[in-house]
PDB file of C-alpha atoms in Angstrom:
ATOM      1  CA  MET C  20     -20.395   1.590 -28.700  1.00 50.00           C
ATOM      2  CA  THR C  21     -21.129  -1.423 -26.529  1.00 58.00           C
ATOM      3  CA  ASP C  22     -20.217  -2.322 -22.960  1.00 70.00           C
ATOM      4  CA  GLU C  23     -19.438  -5.884 -23.994  1.00 80.00           C
ATOM      5  CA  GLN C  24     -15.794  -6.798 -24.303  1.00 86.00           C
ATOM      6  CA  GLU C  25     -14.416  -9.822 -26.098  1.00 89.00           C
ATOM      7  CA  ILE C  26     -12.442 -12.045 -23.745  1.00 88.00           C
ATOM      8  CA  VAL C  27      -9.579 -13.974 -25.270  1.00 87.00           C
ATOM      9  CA  ALA C  28      -9.265 -17.545 -23.965  1.00 91.00           C
ATOM     10  CA  TYR C  29      -6.008 -19.486 -23.872  1.00 93.00           C
ATOM     11  CA  PRO C  30      -5.741 -23.250 -23.368  1.00 95.00           C
ATOM     12  CA  ILE C  31      -4.418 -24.247 -19.953  1.00 95.00           C
ATOM     13  CA  ARG C  32      -1.116 -26.078 -20.347  1.00 97.00           C
ATOM     14  CA  ALA C  33      -0.617 -26.852 -16.670  1.00 97.00           C
ATOM     15  CA  TYR C  34      -1.888 -25.945 -13.239  1.00 96.00           C
ATOM     16  CA  GLN C  35      -0.547 -26.087  -9.726  1.00 97.00           C
ATOM     17  CA  LEU C  36      -2.022 -25.705  -6.240  1.00 96.00           C
ATOM     18  CA  ILE C  37       0.438 -23.883  -3.996  1.00 96.00           C
ATOM     19  CA  PRO C  38      -0.208 -23.869  -0.244  1.00 94.00           C
ATOM     20  CA  ASP C  39       0.960 -20.888   1.800  1.00 89.00           C
ATOM     21  CA  PRO C  40       2.272 -21.983   5.207  1.00 91.00           C
ATOM     22  CA  ASN C  41       1.677 -18.455   6.525  1.00 93.00           C
ATOM     23  CA  ARG C  42      -1.964 -18.387   5.350  1.00 94.00           C
ATOM     24  CA  PRO C  43      -3.447 -21.878   5.737  1.00 94.00           C
ATOM     25  CA  GLU C  44      -6.960 -20.587   4.978  1.00 95.00           C
ATOM     26  CA  VAL C  45      -6.102 -20.007   1.297  1.00 96.00           C
ATOM     27  CA  VAL C  46      -4.237 -21.783  -1.487  1.00 97.00           C
ATOM     28  CA  ALA C  47      -2.761 -20.264  -4.615  1.00 96.00           C
ATOM     29  CA  LEU C  48      -4.120 -21.732  -7.844  1.00 96.00           C
ATOM     30  CA  ALA C  49      -1.641 -21.173 -10.679  1.00 96.00           C
ATOM     31  CA  PHE C  50      -2.461 -21.680 -14.360  1.00 96.00           C
ATOM     32  CA  GLU C  51       0.113 -21.796 -17.153  1.00 97.00           C
ATOM     33  CA  THR C  52      -0.947 -20.767 -20.674  1.00 94.00           C
ATOM     34  CA  GLU C  53       0.887 -19.815 -23.853  1.00 93.00           C
ATOM     35  CA  ARG C  54       0.670 -16.202 -22.629  1.00 92.00           C
ATOM     36  CA  GLY C  55       2.293 -16.938 -19.269  1.00 93.00           C
ATOM     37  CA  HIS C  56       1.128 -17.653 -15.746  1.00 94.00           C
ATOM     38  CA  SER C  57      -1.907 -16.450 -13.801  1.00 94.00           C
ATOM     39  CA  LEU C  58      -2.193 -16.829 -10.046  1.00 95.00           C
ATOM     40  CA  TYR C  59      -5.381 -16.752  -7.958  1.00 95.00           C
ATOM     41  CA  LEU C  60      -5.999 -17.174  -4.240  1.00 95.00           C
ATOM     42  CA  ALA C  61      -8.863 -19.441  -3.225  1.00 96.00           C
ATOM     43  CA  SER C  62     -10.469 -20.421   0.051  1.00 96.00           C
ATOM     44  CA  ARG C  63     -11.530 -23.956   0.925  1.00 95.00           C
ATOM     45  CA  GLU C  64     -15.133 -23.119   0.021  1.00 97.00           C
ATOM     46  CA  VAL C  65     -14.136 -21.823  -3.411  1.00 96.00           C
ATOM     47  CA  LEU C  66     -11.976 -24.894  -4.081  1.00 95.00           C
ATOM     48  CA  GLU C  67     -14.815 -27.232  -3.047  1.00 97.00           C
ATOM     49  CA  ASP C  68     -17.312 -25.441  -5.294  1.00 97.00           C
ATOM     50  CA  LEU C  69     -14.830 -25.285  -8.180  1.00 96.00           C
ATOM     51  CA  GLY C  70     -14.076 -28.999  -7.837  1.00 96.00           C
ATOM     52  CA  LYS C  71     -17.773 -29.909  -7.916  1.00 98.00           C
ATOM     53  CA  ASP C  72     -18.427 -27.640 -10.898  1.00 97.00           C
ATOM     54  CA  LEU C  73     -15.445 -29.025 -12.833  1.00 95.00           C
ATOM     55  CA  LEU C  74     -16.505 -32.632 -12.212  1.00 96.00           C
ATOM     56  CA  ASP C  75     -20.080 -31.834 -13.218  1.00 97.00           C
ATOM     57  CA  ARG C  76     -18.950 -30.117 -16.419  1.00 96.00           C
ATOM     58  CA  ALA C  77     -16.508 -32.922 -17.271  1.00 94.00           C
ATOM     59  CA  SER C  78     -19.269 -35.526 -16.881  1.00 95.00           C
ATOM     60  CA  LYS C  79     -21.293 -33.718 -19.585  1.00 95.00           C
ATOM     61  CA  MET C  80     -18.449 -33.703 -22.116  1.00 94.00           C
ATOM     62  CA  PRO C  81     -17.826 -36.465 -24.684  1.00 93.00           C
ATOM     63  CA  ALA C  82     -15.767 -39.371 -23.365  1.00 88.00           C
ATOM     64  CA  ARG C  83     -12.090 -39.550 -24.233  1.00 80.00           C
ATOM     65  CA  PRO C  84     -11.252 -41.924 -27.082  1.00 79.00           C
ATOM     66  CA  THR C  85      -9.830 -45.209 -25.804  1.00 75.00           C
ATOM     67  CA  SER C  86      -6.586 -46.571 -27.206  1.00 69.00           C
ATOM     68  CA  ALA C  87      -6.719 -50.048 -28.734  1.00 62.00           C
TER      69      ALA C  87
END
């Protein structure tokens, strides 16, 4: 038996950032997949780091095909 567990990944269909007027120090980050919605709370620092990491990762991916 192993401690490793396979994690199933689902493509993100949509996302939304939802501010909470009662908690301005966090924002809810919602993801929609074929299996439903997931909701996470994130601080400013987490959002800044996530944004940088996403831009860095995107810059290393193949460019999108251009339409003629």
